mmCIF file of C-alpha atoms in Angstrom:
data_model
loop_
_atom_site.group_PDB
_atom_site.id
_atom_site.type_symbol
_atom_site.label_atom_id
_atom_site.label_comp_id
_atom_site.label_asym_id
_atom_site.label_seq_id
_atom_site.Cartn_x
_atom_site.Cartn_y
_atom_site.Cartn_z
ATOM 1 C CA GLU A 1 -37.027 25.439 -6.004
ATOM 2 C CA ASN A 2 -39.769 25.764 -3.352
ATOM 3 C CA ALA A 3 -39.744 24.326 0.145
ATOM 4 C CA ASP A 4 -42.114 21.446 -0.760
ATOM 5 C CA THR A 5 -39.860 20.324 -3.614
ATOM 6 C CA SER A 6 -36.820 20.449 -1.340
ATOM 7 C CA LYS A 7 -38.585 18.387 1.305
ATOM 8 C CA MET A 8 -39.659 15.840 -1.289
ATOM 9 C CA LYS A 9 -36.079 15.442 -2.561
ATOM 10 C CA THR A 10 -34.850 14.984 0.995
ATOM 11 C CA PHE A 11 -37.552 12.377 1.662
ATOM 12 C CA ILE A 12 -36.662 10.473 -1.525
ATOM 13 C CA PHE A 13 -32.958 10.531 -0.691
ATOM 14 C CA ILE A 14 -33.527 9.245 2.851
ATOM 15 C CA SER A 15 -35.908 6.572 1.551
ATOM 16 C CA LEU A 16 -33.363 5.384 -1.011
ATOM 17 C CA LEU A 17 -30.668 5.302 1.639
ATOM 18 C CA CYS A 18 -32.854 3.234 3.960
ATOM 19 C CA VAL A 19 -33.598 0.785 1.143
ATOM 20 C CA ALA A 20 -29.883 0.568 0.336
ATOM 21 C CA LEU A 21 -29.084 -0.189 3.952
ATOM 22 C CA ALA A 22 -31.685 -2.950 4.038
ATOM 23 C CA ILE A 23 -30.258 -4.748 1.011
ATOM 24 C CA GLU A 24 -27.716 -7.455 1.600
ATOM 25 C CA PRO A 25 -24.556 -7.001 -0.485
ATOM 26 C CA PHE A 26 -24.456 -9.383 -3.469
ATOM 27 C CA ASP A 27 -20.751 -10.083 -3.018
ATOM 28 C CA PRO A 28 -20.469 -12.753 -0.286
ATOM 29 C CA ASP A 29 -16.810 -11.897 0.334
ATOM 30 C CA ASN A 30 -17.595 -8.318 1.397
ATOM 31 C CA ASN A 31 -17.879 -9.214 5.058
ATOM 32 C CA LYS A 32 -15.210 -11.907 5.116
ATOM 33 C CA THR A 33 -11.721 -11.481 6.443
ATOM 34 C CA VAL A 34 -8.798 -12.243 4.152
ATOM 35 C CA GLU A 35 -8.115 -15.350 6.232
ATOM 36 C CA GLU A 36 -11.671 -16.592 5.679
ATOM 37 C CA MET A 37 -11.445 -15.903 1.954
ATOM 38 C CA ALA A 38 -8.106 -17.692 1.652
ATOM 39 C CA LYS A 39 -9.246 -20.746 3.604
ATOM 40 C CA ASP A 40 -12.484 -20.917 1.595
ATOM 41 C CA HIS A 41 -10.303 -21.276 -1.495
ATOM 42 C CA GLY A 42 -8.230 -24.011 0.142
ATOM 43 C CA TYR A 43 -5.105 -22.036 1.058
ATOM 44 C CA PRO A 44 -3.298 -22.162 4.402
ATOM 45 C CA PHE A 45 -3.196 -18.782 6.114
ATOM 46 C CA GLU A 46 -1.206 -17.459 9.077
ATOM 47 C CA THR A 47 -0.996 -14.112 10.868
ATOM 48 C CA HIS A 48 2.370 -13.256 12.403
ATOM 49 C CA GLU A 49 2.979 -10.436 14.858
ATOM 50 C CA VAL A 50 6.273 -8.755 13.961
ATOM 51 C CA THR A 51 7.572 -6.362 16.617
ATOM 52 C CA THR A 52 9.793 -3.648 15.170
ATOM 53 C CA LYS A 53 12.797 -2.182 16.952
ATOM 54 C CA ASP A 54 10.787 0.940 17.843
ATOM 55 C CA GLY A 55 7.863 -1.033 19.298
ATOM 56 C CA ALA A 56 5.277 -1.210 16.512
ATOM 57 C CA ILE A 57 3.573 -4.599 16.220
ATOM 58 C CA LEU A 58 2.838 -5.464 12.602
ATOM 59 C CA GLY A 59 0.221 -7.998 11.561
ATOM 60 C CA THR A 60 2.000 -9.719 8.672
ATOM 61 C CA TRP A 61 0.085 -12.387 6.767
ATOM 62 C CA ARG A 62 1.542 -15.603 5.374
ATOM 63 C CA ILE A 63 0.402 -18.130 2.800
ATOM 64 C CA PRO A 64 3.185 -20.698 3.251
ATOM 65 C CA HIS A 65 2.331 -22.794 0.206
ATOM 66 C CA GLY A 66 -0.261 -23.356 -2.493
ATOM 67 C CA ARG A 67 -3.422 -25.380 -2.181
ATOM 68 C CA ASN A 68 -2.057 -28.328 -4.151
ATOM 69 C CA ASN A 69 1.228 -28.801 -2.304
ATOM 70 C CA SER A 70 2.205 -29.273 1.324
ATOM 71 C CA GLN A 71 5.223 -26.958 1.387
ATOM 72 C CA SER A 72 6.904 -24.241 -0.610
ATOM 73 C CA THR A 73 9.669 -25.132 -3.045
ATOM 74 C CA LYS A 74 10.933 -21.593 -3.691
ATOM 75 C CA PRO A 75 12.168 -18.682 -1.527
ATOM 76 C CA PRO A 76 9.895 -16.421 0.506
ATOM 77 C CA VAL A 77 8.451 -13.293 -1.106
ATOM 78 C CA LEU A 78 7.284 -10.195 0.793
ATOM 79 C CA ILE A 79 4.536 -8.108 -0.842
ATOM 80 C CA GLN A 80 4.188 -4.500 0.388
ATOM 81 C CA HIS A 81 1.120 -2.356 -0.343
ATOM 82 C CA GLY A 82 1.092 1.376 -1.038
ATOM 83 C CA LEU A 83 -0.102 4.567 0.652
ATOM 84 C CA LEU A 84 -3.677 4.519 2.051
ATOM 85 C CA ASP A 85 -3.883 0.823 1.277
ATOM 86 C CA TRP A 86 -3.376 -2.468 3.119
ATOM 87 C CA GLY A 87 -2.839 -6.165 2.462
ATOM 88 C CA TRP A 88 -6.461 -6.695 1.422
ATOM 89 C CA THR A 89 -5.752 -4.906 -1.864
ATOM 90 C CA TRP A 90 -4.130 -8.041 -3.315
ATOM 91 C CA PHE A 91 -7.285 -10.100 -2.676
ATOM 92 C CA LEU A 92 -9.912 -8.016 -4.509
ATOM 93 C CA TYR A 93 -10.796 -10.773 -6.963
ATOM 94 C CA ASP A 94 -12.476 -13.860 -5.579
ATOM 95 C CA ASP A 95 -10.800 -15.990 -8.267
ATOM 96 C CA PRO A 96 -7.480 -17.373 -6.960
ATOM 97 C CA ALA A 97 -6.185 -17.410 -10.527
ATOM 98 C CA LYS A 98 -6.322 -13.581 -10.513
ATOM 99 C CA SER A 99 -4.858 -12.704 -7.091
ATOM 100 C CA LEU A 100 -1.083 -12.247 -6.889
ATOM 101 C CA PRO A 101 -0.545 -13.933 -3.465
ATOM 102 C CA TYR A 102 -2.460 -17.059 -4.535
ATOM 103 C CA ILE A 103 -0.633 -17.217 -7.870
ATOM 104 C CA LEU A 104 2.756 -16.969 -6.174
ATOM 105 C CA ALA A 105 1.830 -19.593 -3.581
ATOM 106 C CA ASP A 106 0.649 -21.996 -6.296
ATOM 107 C CA GLN A 107 3.947 -21.379 -8.106
ATOM 108 C CA GLY A 108 5.804 -22.659 -5.037
ATOM 109 C CA PHE A 109 6.707 -19.438 -3.234
ATOM 110 C CA ASP A 110 6.316 -18.867 0.518
ATOM 111 C CA VAL A 111 4.170 -15.711 0.395
ATOM 112 C CA TRP A 112 4.199 -12.973 3.039
ATOM 113 C CA ILE A 113 1.867 -9.974 2.828
ATOM 114 C CA ALA A 114 2.834 -6.853 4.781
ATOM 115 C CA ASN A 115 0.407 -4.538 6.558
ATOM 116 C CA GLN A 116 1.888 -1.142 7.371
ATOM 117 C CA ARG A 117 1.742 0.180 10.930
ATOM 118 C CA GLY A 118 -1.548 2.018 11.403
ATOM 119 C CA THR A 119 -3.537 -0.278 9.094
ATOM 120 C CA PHE A 120 -6.222 -2.541 10.543
ATOM 121 C CA PRO A 121 -4.041 -5.627 11.176
ATOM 122 C CA SER A 122 -1.187 -3.500 12.572
ATOM 123 C CA MET A 123 -2.823 -1.391 15.274
ATOM 124 C CA LYS A 124 -0.692 -2.572 18.203
ATOM 125 C CA HIS A 125 2.370 -1.146 19.906
ATOM 126 C CA THR A 126 4.459 -2.156 22.897
ATOM 127 C CA LYS A 127 3.968 1.262 24.545
ATOM 128 C CA TYR A 128 0.986 3.015 22.973
ATOM 129 C CA THR A 129 -2.578 2.439 21.827
ATOM 130 C CA PRO A 130 -4.289 3.997 18.769
ATOM 131 C CA LYS A 131 -5.852 6.515 21.152
ATOM 132 C CA ASP A 132 -2.410 7.966 21.896
ATOM 133 C CA GLU A 133 -0.903 10.710 19.758
ATOM 134 C CA GLU A 134 2.457 8.970 19.990
ATOM 135 C CA PHE A 135 1.061 5.877 18.264
ATOM 136 C CA TRP A 136 0.489 7.934 15.087
ATOM 137 C CA ASN A 137 3.817 9.745 15.179
ATOM 138 C CA PHE A 138 5.232 7.906 12.190
ATOM 139 C CA SER A 139 5.967 8.480 8.527
ATOM 140 C CA ILE A 140 7.821 6.800 5.717
ATOM 141 C CA ASP A 141 10.996 7.174 7.800
ATOM 142 C CA GLN A 142 9.698 4.575 10.256
ATOM 143 C CA PHE A 143 8.547 2.326 7.410
ATOM 144 C CA ALA A 144 12.018 2.425 5.853
ATOM 145 C CA LEU A 145 14.085 2.273 9.053
ATOM 146 C CA TYR A 146 11.988 -0.337 10.876
ATOM 147 C CA ASP A 147 8.960 -1.907 9.190
ATOM 148 C CA VAL A 148 10.624 -3.119 5.989
ATOM 149 C CA PRO A 149 13.945 -4.384 7.414
ATOM 150 C CA ASP A 150 12.337 -5.858 10.548
ATOM 151 C CA ASN A 151 9.739 -7.713 8.471
ATOM 152 C CA ILE A 152 12.551 -9.078 6.312
ATOM 153 C CA GLU A 153 14.589 -10.205 9.318
ATOM 154 C CA TYR A 154 11.555 -11.872 10.871
ATOM 155 C CA ILE A 155 10.824 -13.779 7.662
ATOM 156 C CA LYS A 156 14.447 -14.905 7.359
ATOM 157 C CA LYS A 157 14.471 -16.098 10.951
ATOM 158 C CA THR A 158 11.110 -17.874 10.688
ATOM 159 C CA THR A 159 11.795 -19.629 7.388
ATOM 160 C CA GLY A 160 15.538 -20.164 7.677
ATOM 161 C CA SER A 161 16.031 -18.547 4.275
ATOM 162 C CA GLU A 162 19.031 -16.280 3.814
ATOM 163 C CA LYS A 163 17.271 -14.212 1.148
ATOM 164 C CA LEU A 164 13.779 -13.385 -0.098
ATOM 165 C CA HIS A 165 12.076 -11.563 -2.948
ATOM 166 C CA TYR A 166 10.407 -8.182 -2.435
ATOM 167 C CA ILE A 167 7.442 -6.791 -4.360
ATOM 168 C CA GLY A 168 6.392 -3.222 -3.559
ATOM 169 C CA HIS A 169 3.601 -1.026 -4.875
ATOM 170 C CA SER A 170 3.637 2.789 -4.842
ATOM 171 C CA GLN A 171 4.760 3.905 -1.361
ATOM 172 C CA GLY A 172 5.857 0.308 -0.847
ATOM 173 C CA THR A 173 8.548 0.947 -3.463
ATOM 174 C CA ALA A 174 9.652 4.210 -1.861
ATOM 175 C CA GLU A 175 10.004 2.412 1.472
ATOM 176 C CA MET A 176 12.458 -0.048 -0.066
ATOM 177 C CA PHE A 177 14.422 2.662 -1.866
ATOM 178 C CA PHE A 178 14.645 4.683 1.364
ATOM 179 C CA ALA A 179 15.598 1.550 3.328
ATOM 180 C CA LEU A 180 18.379 0.749 0.863
ATOM 181 C CA MET A 181 19.649 4.339 0.969
ATOM 182 C CA HIS A 182 19.716 4.151 4.752
ATOM 183 C CA ASP A 183 21.437 0.746 4.828
ATOM 184 C CA SER A 184 22.679 -0.651 1.528
ATOM 185 C CA SER A 185 23.561 -3.970 3.181
ATOM 186 C CA LEU A 186 19.826 -4.762 3.100
ATOM 187 C CA GLU A 187 20.305 -5.855 -0.511
ATOM 188 C CA ASN A 188 22.222 -8.868 0.810
ATOM 189 C CA SER A 189 18.906 -10.180 2.144
ATOM 190 C CA LEU A 190 17.139 -9.916 -1.215
ATOM 191 C CA HIS A 191 17.062 -12.096 -4.311
ATOM 192 C CA SER A 192 15.135 -9.484 -6.289
ATOM 193 C CA TYR A 193 13.027 -6.341 -6.015
ATOM 194 C CA THR A 194 9.952 -5.749 -8.194
ATOM 195 C CA ALA A 195 8.744 -2.124 -8.028
ATOM 196 C CA LEU A 196 5.139 -1.603 -9.186
ATOM 197 C CA GLY A 197 4.273 2.029 -9.863
ATOM 198 C CA PRO A 198 7.641 3.036 -8.376
ATOM 199 C CA ILE A 199 7.825 6.297 -6.448
ATOM 200 C CA LEU A 200 10.914 8.124 -5.302
ATOM 201 C CA LYS A 201 11.263 11.324 -7.300
ATOM 202 C CA VAL A 202 8.065 13.379 -6.987
ATOM 203 C CA ASN A 203 9.239 16.750 -8.300
ATOM 204 C CA HIS A 204 6.727 16.807 -11.149
ATOM 205 C CA MET A 205 3.638 15.492 -9.380
ATOM 206 C CA THR A 206 0.762 17.802 -10.371
ATOM 207 C CA ASP A 207 -2.199 16.193 -8.620
ATOM 208 C CA PRO A 208 -4.646 19.038 -7.738
ATOM 209 C CA ILE A 209 -5.618 17.429 -4.424
ATOM 210 C CA ILE A 210 -1.961 17.271 -3.371
ATOM 211 C CA SER A 211 -1.558 20.940 -4.313
ATOM 212 C CA VAL A 212 -4.528 21.980 -2.188
ATOM 213 C CA LEU A 213 -3.314 19.943 0.792
ATOM 214 C CA ALA A 214 0.135 21.505 0.533
ATOM 215 C CA LYS A 215 -1.154 25.075 0.335
ATOM 216 C CA THR A 216 -3.646 24.697 3.194
ATOM 217 C CA HIS A 217 -1.302 22.772 5.545
ATOM 218 C CA PHE A 218 -4.200 20.376 6.031
ATOM 219 C CA PRO A 219 -2.235 17.632 7.855
ATOM 220 C CA GLN A 220 -0.948 20.123 10.421
ATOM 221 C CA VAL A 221 -4.475 21.473 10.945
ATOM 222 C CA MET A 222 -5.862 17.978 11.521
ATOM 223 C CA LYS A 223 -3.152 17.236 14.083
ATOM 224 C CA MET A 224 -3.865 20.540 15.855
ATOM 225 C CA LEU A 225 -7.498 19.394 16.107
ATOM 226 C CA GLY A 226 -6.363 16.173 17.766
ATOM 227 C CA ILE A 227 -7.005 13.985 14.707
ATOM 228 C CA TYR A 228 -3.844 11.987 14.057
ATOM 229 C CA ASP A 229 -5.052 9.096 11.876
ATOM 230 C CA LEU A 230 -5.968 9.453 8.212
ATOM 231 C CA SER A 231 -8.777 6.941 7.783
ATOM 232 C CA LEU A 232 -12.477 6.476 7.101
ATOM 233 C CA PRO A 233 -15.033 5.712 9.844
ATOM 234 C CA ASN A 234 -16.304 2.140 10.151
ATOM 235 C CA ALA A 235 -19.827 3.375 9.472
ATOM 236 C CA PHE A 236 -18.747 4.311 5.945
ATOM 237 C CA ARG A 237 -17.628 0.738 5.258
ATOM 238 C CA LYS A 238 -21.018 -0.585 6.371
ATOM 239 C CA VAL A 239 -23.145 1.895 4.417
ATOM 240 C CA ALA A 240 -21.075 2.359 1.240
ATOM 241 C CA PRO A 241 -21.401 -1.217 -0.160
ATOM 242 C CA ARG A 242 -25.186 -1.041 0.037
ATOM 243 C CA VAL A 243 -25.226 2.387 -1.583
ATOM 244 C CA CYS A 244 -23.049 0.987 -4.373
ATOM 245 C CA GLN A 245 -25.491 -1.861 -4.881
ATOM 246 C CA PHE A 246 -28.423 0.516 -5.076
ATOM 247 C CA LEU A 247 -26.583 3.153 -7.142
ATOM 248 C CA PRO A 248 -23.980 1.121 -9.044
ATOM 249 C CA SER A 249 -23.381 3.685 -11.785
ATOM 250 C CA LEU A 250 -22.365 6.300 -9.198
ATOM 251 C CA CYS A 251 -19.729 4.030 -7.645
ATOM 252 C CA SER A 252 -18.530 2.775 -11.005
ATOM 253 C CA LYS A 253 -17.957 6.314 -12.268
ATOM 254 C CA PHE A 254 -15.898 7.106 -9.194
ATOM 255 C CA LEU A 255 -13.813 3.922 -9.095
ATOM 256 C CA ALA A 256 -13.703 2.685 -12.694
ATOM 257 C CA ASN A 257 -10.535 4.555 -13.685
ATOM 258 C CA PHE A 258 -8.425 3.756 -10.617
ATOM 259 C CA PRO A 259 -6.686 0.769 -12.282
ATOM 260 C CA GLY A 260 -6.932 2.379 -15.736
ATOM 261 C CA PRO A 261 -9.610 3.845 -18.050
ATOM 262 C CA ASN A 262 -12.792 1.801 -17.511
ATOM 263 C CA LEU A 263 -10.803 -1.244 -16.404
ATOM 264 C CA LEU A 264 -12.512 -2.025 -13.097
ATOM 265 C CA PRO A 265 -15.452 -4.468 -13.385
ATOM 266 C CA PRO A 266 -18.463 -2.779 -11.699
ATOM 267 C CA GLN A 267 -19.334 -5.825 -9.593
ATOM 268 C CA TYR A 268 -16.192 -5.252 -7.484
ATOM 269 C CA THR A 269 -16.983 -1.703 -6.370
ATOM 270 C CA GLN A 270 -18.859 -2.961 -3.298
ATOM 271 C CA ALA A 271 -15.863 -4.917 -2.070
ATOM 272 C CA ILE A 272 -13.564 -1.929 -2.551
ATOM 273 C CA VAL A 273 -15.671 0.546 -0.587
ATOM 274 C CA ALA A 274 -16.210 -2.072 2.129
ATOM 275 C CA HIS A 275 -12.478 -2.519 2.716
ATOM 276 C CA GLU A 276 -10.595 0.537 1.471
ATOM 277 C CA ILE A 277 -8.962 2.844 2.393
ATOM 278 C CA GLY A 278 -6.192 1.552 4.596
ATOM 279 C CA ALA A 279 -5.300 3.946 7.399
ATOM 280 C CA THR A 280 -2.099 5.918 7.817
ATOM 281 C CA SER A 281 -1.036 8.907 9.914
ATOM 282 C CA TRP A 282 -1.417 12.575 9.091
ATOM 283 C CA THR A 283 2.289 12.802 9.931
ATOM 284 C CA ASN A 284 2.993 10.492 7.012
ATOM 285 C CA GLY A 285 0.843 12.639 4.745
ATOM 286 C CA GLN A 286 2.662 15.728 5.993
ATOM 287 C CA HIS A 287 6.031 14.101 5.299
ATOM 288 C CA TRP A 288 5.108 13.356 1.686
ATOM 289 C CA LEU A 289 4.022 16.970 1.189
ATOM 290 C CA GLN A 290 7.379 18.075 2.613
ATOM 291 C CA ILE A 291 9.231 15.819 0.158
ATOM 292 C CA ILE A 292 7.217 17.211 -2.752
ATOM 293 C CA ALA A 293 7.812 20.811 -1.640
ATOM 294 C CA ALA A 294 11.544 20.274 -1.031
ATOM 295 C CA GLY A 295 12.063 18.347 -4.253
ATOM 296 C CA LYS A 296 14.370 15.873 -2.539
ATOM 297 C CA SER A 297 14.286 12.688 -0.474
ATOM 298 C CA GLN A 298 14.568 14.029 3.052
ATOM 299 C CA MET A 299 13.580 12.783 6.467
ATOM 300 C CA PHE A 300 10.635 14.312 8.319
ATOM 301 C CA ASP A 301 11.002 18.020 9.063
ATOM 302 C CA TYR A 302 9.871 18.728 12.630
ATOM 303 C CA GLY A 303 9.212 22.361 11.787
ATOM 304 C CA SER A 304 12.046 24.266 13.446
ATOM 305 C CA PRO A 305 15.853 24.127 13.708
ATOM 306 C CA GLN A 306 15.496 23.449 17.431
ATOM 307 C CA ALA A 307 13.131 20.489 16.988
ATOM 308 C CA ASN A 308 15.244 19.034 14.180
ATOM 309 C CA GLN A 309 18.348 19.459 16.319
ATOM 310 C CA GLN A 310 16.659 17.489 19.089
ATOM 311 C CA HIS A 311 15.797 14.598 16.774
ATOM 312 C CA TYR A 312 18.717 14.600 14.351
ATOM 313 C CA ASN A 313 21.519 16.561 16.038
ATOM 314 C CA GLN A 314 21.354 19.020 13.136
ATOM 315 C CA PRO A 315 19.030 21.950 12.353
ATOM 316 C CA THR A 316 17.680 20.513 9.109
ATOM 317 C CA PRO A 317 16.298 17.054 8.305
ATOM 318 C CA PRO A 318 18.894 14.603 6.925
ATOM 319 C CA ILE A 319 18.825 13.866 3.203
ATOM 320 C CA TYR A 320 18.630 10.297 1.948
ATOM 321 C CA ALA A 321 21.641 9.512 -0.257
ATOM 322 C CA GLU A 322 19.977 8.951 -3.635
ATOM 323 C CA ASN A 323 23.351 8.614 -5.364
ATOM 324 C CA SER A 324 24.057 5.482 -3.321
ATOM 325 C CA LEU A 325 21.414 3.581 -5.306
ATOM 326 C CA LYS A 326 23.732 3.493 -8.327
ATOM 327 C CA SER A 327 26.105 1.123 -6.582
ATOM 328 C CA LEU A 328 23.454 -1.501 -5.797
ATOM 329 C CA SER A 329 23.950 -4.901 -7.407
ATOM 330 C CA LEU A 330 20.393 -5.946 -6.558
ATOM 331 C CA ASP A 331 18.239 -7.286 -9.414
ATOM 332 C CA ILE A 332 15.422 -4.749 -9.842
ATOM 333 C CA MET A 333 12.431 -4.621 -12.189
ATOM 334 C CA LEU A 334 10.478 -1.357 -12.551
ATOM 335 C CA VAL A 335 6.880 -1.617 -13.764
ATOM 336 C CA ARG A 336 4.982 1.490 -14.876
ATOM 337 C CA GLY A 337 1.516 1.839 -16.422
ATOM 338 C CA THR A 338 1.348 4.324 -19.272
ATOM 339 C CA ASP A 339 -1.673 6.068 -17.659
ATOM 340 C CA ASP A 340 -0.145 6.163 -14.161
ATOM 341 C CA SER A 341 -0.413 9.867 -13.293
ATOM 342 C CA ALA A 342 1.005 9.248 -9.815
ATOM 343 C CA VAL A 343 4.304 8.236 -11.431
ATOM 344 C CA ASP A 344 5.097 11.191 -13.676
ATOM 345 C CA ILE A 345 7.182 10.099 -16.634
ATOM 346 C CA THR A 346 9.860 12.724 -15.923
ATOM 347 C CA ASP A 347 10.121 11.628 -12.293
ATOM 348 C CA PHE A 348 10.219 8.013 -13.427
ATOM 349 C CA GLU A 349 13.073 8.627 -15.842
ATOM 350 C CA GLN A 350 14.963 10.454 -13.088
ATOM 351 C CA LEU A 351 14.521 7.392 -10.873
ATOM 352 C CA ARG A 352 15.836 5.154 -13.634
ATOM 353 C CA GLY A 353 18.846 7.453 -13.909
ATOM 354 C CA LEU A 354 19.642 6.892 -10.220
ATOM 355 C CA LEU A 355 19.812 3.120 -10.679
ATOM 356 C CA SER A 356 22.319 0.916 -12.445
ATOM 357 C CA ASP A 357 22.015 0.305 -16.175
ATOM 358 C CA GLY A 358 21.042 -3.317 -15.607
ATOM 359 C CA VAL A 359 17.642 -2.507 -14.082
ATOM 360 C CA LYS A 360 14.782 -4.090 -16.041
ATOM 361 C CA PHE A 361 11.856 -1.899 -17.165
ATOM 362 C CA LEU A 362 8.405 -3.230 -17.996
ATOM 363 C CA PRO A 363 5.804 -0.743 -19.333
ATOM 364 C CA VAL A 364 2.111 -1.709 -19.216
ATOM 365 C CA ASP A 365 -0.152 -0.005 -21.711
ATOM 366 C CA GLY A 366 -3.272 1.686 -20.339
ATOM 367 C CA TRP A 367 -2.749 1.042 -16.646
ATOM 368 C CA ALA A 368 -3.164 3.696 -13.953
ATOM 369 C CA HIS A 369 -1.784 3.603 -10.403
ATOM 370 C CA LEU A 370 -3.948 0.752 -9.111
ATOM 371 C CA GLY A 371 -3.730 -1.368 -12.224
ATOM 372 C CA TYR A 372 -0.924 -3.450 -10.726
ATOM 373 C CA ASN A 373 -3.258 -4.894 -8.091
ATOM 374 C CA TRP A 374 -6.778 -4.255 -9.463
ATOM 375 C CA ALA A 375 -6.604 -4.570 -13.261
ATOM 376 C CA PRO A 376 -8.707 -7.582 -14.279
ATOM 377 C CA ASP A 377 -6.020 -8.726 -16.724
ATOM 378 C CA ALA A 378 -3.064 -8.377 -14.313
ATOM 379 C CA HIS A 379 -2.882 -12.167 -13.997
ATOM 380 C CA VAL A 380 -2.243 -12.335 -17.745
ATOM 381 C CA VAL A 381 -0.314 -9.129 -18.480
ATOM 382 C CA LEU A 382 1.909 -8.785 -15.403
ATOM 383 C CA TYR A 383 1.952 -11.570 -12.825
ATOM 384 C CA PRO A 384 3.528 -14.268 -15.054
ATOM 385 C CA LYS A 385 6.334 -11.816 -15.816
ATOM 386 C CA ILE A 386 6.886 -11.187 -12.098
ATOM 387 C CA VAL A 387 7.126 -14.951 -11.524
ATOM 388 C CA GLU A 388 9.555 -15.276 -14.430
ATOM 389 C CA PHE A 389 11.692 -12.399 -13.129
ATOM 390 C CA MET A 390 11.877 -13.828 -9.626
ATOM 391 C CA GLU A 391 12.609 -17.361 -10.803
ATOM 392 C CA SER A 392 15.511 -16.096 -12.904
ATOM 393 C CA HIS A 393 17.027 -14.222 -9.934
ATOM 394 C CA GLN A 394 17.044 -16.581 -6.984
ATOM 395 C CA GLY A 395 20.304 -18.443 -7.403
#
């Protein structure tokens, strides 16, 4: 093409972008906080700062009861999001009848929503700021050793309950499995554990993006460049919703299959690009690549026998005791979508083999890895079954 044609295309693109930026998003909840959304729907909402034993300060949300009652009548439940996500993910739909936290609160549960260290509500530390490299020196080890158990202890202390329910999605399930392998007594604090898109064994994960990241050592390169957080710039969240309004088919094609083939209603793409992704550390990404490469559940490898010796008093990273999961008496329900490529069926069956025979399994036809929180029929297909499972295991 000639220079004039190229200039014309550039002019058209810039003009379209400017128009997109000038348009107000049609979804009024795009610019609202979760607290504002919850209160608009008539729910009480609290933010609690939970300080972990290693100094991270987590912003954990609470909906203590439903909108039609003054107090909860059932035990607390902690909901934990997955990798590159945050607590907002459970509030995509502006209909309280479709959002898991609202449904649980209206059913009488005291609902707590976790936000992993490094996500927007959990960007504080007793020693460091997000500008410090040390702030981002965390991985799933810290989630399992500190964030999960310390959140649970805080909830028990605040509510006076001896036990609570736990619902995890994706990495949020791995955190609980790792936490239980590290300290099996944690099960004594739990009524039940619902694992949505459960991840532990990742030996057969074939995602091409993961393969490229592993071969190029991308996380290590980013850290060498002084970039320690894995996140999107705020400017993206301001521009993307308007682009999605102006070019809805483009956004729909990109996002439509995340919960399952063509499951995501197009009108929600603006809200997603305005709020996702949730931040994590490149160290966490590096750790997951190490686990995939090693084919086993191991702690973070610091890269040399000397560095590992300094951190672990041994030259290699410790291995989590997967065989210890068999002895758990905890009531567990595993939920897997049939189109969930992040949870390979072989890996999933290996996970089931590590658990006791009494573990409940619930398959969901047609769901992919974000169907558990974003599928428009989750409130019909899944959430009533979660409520039923929890209510039958809280004696």
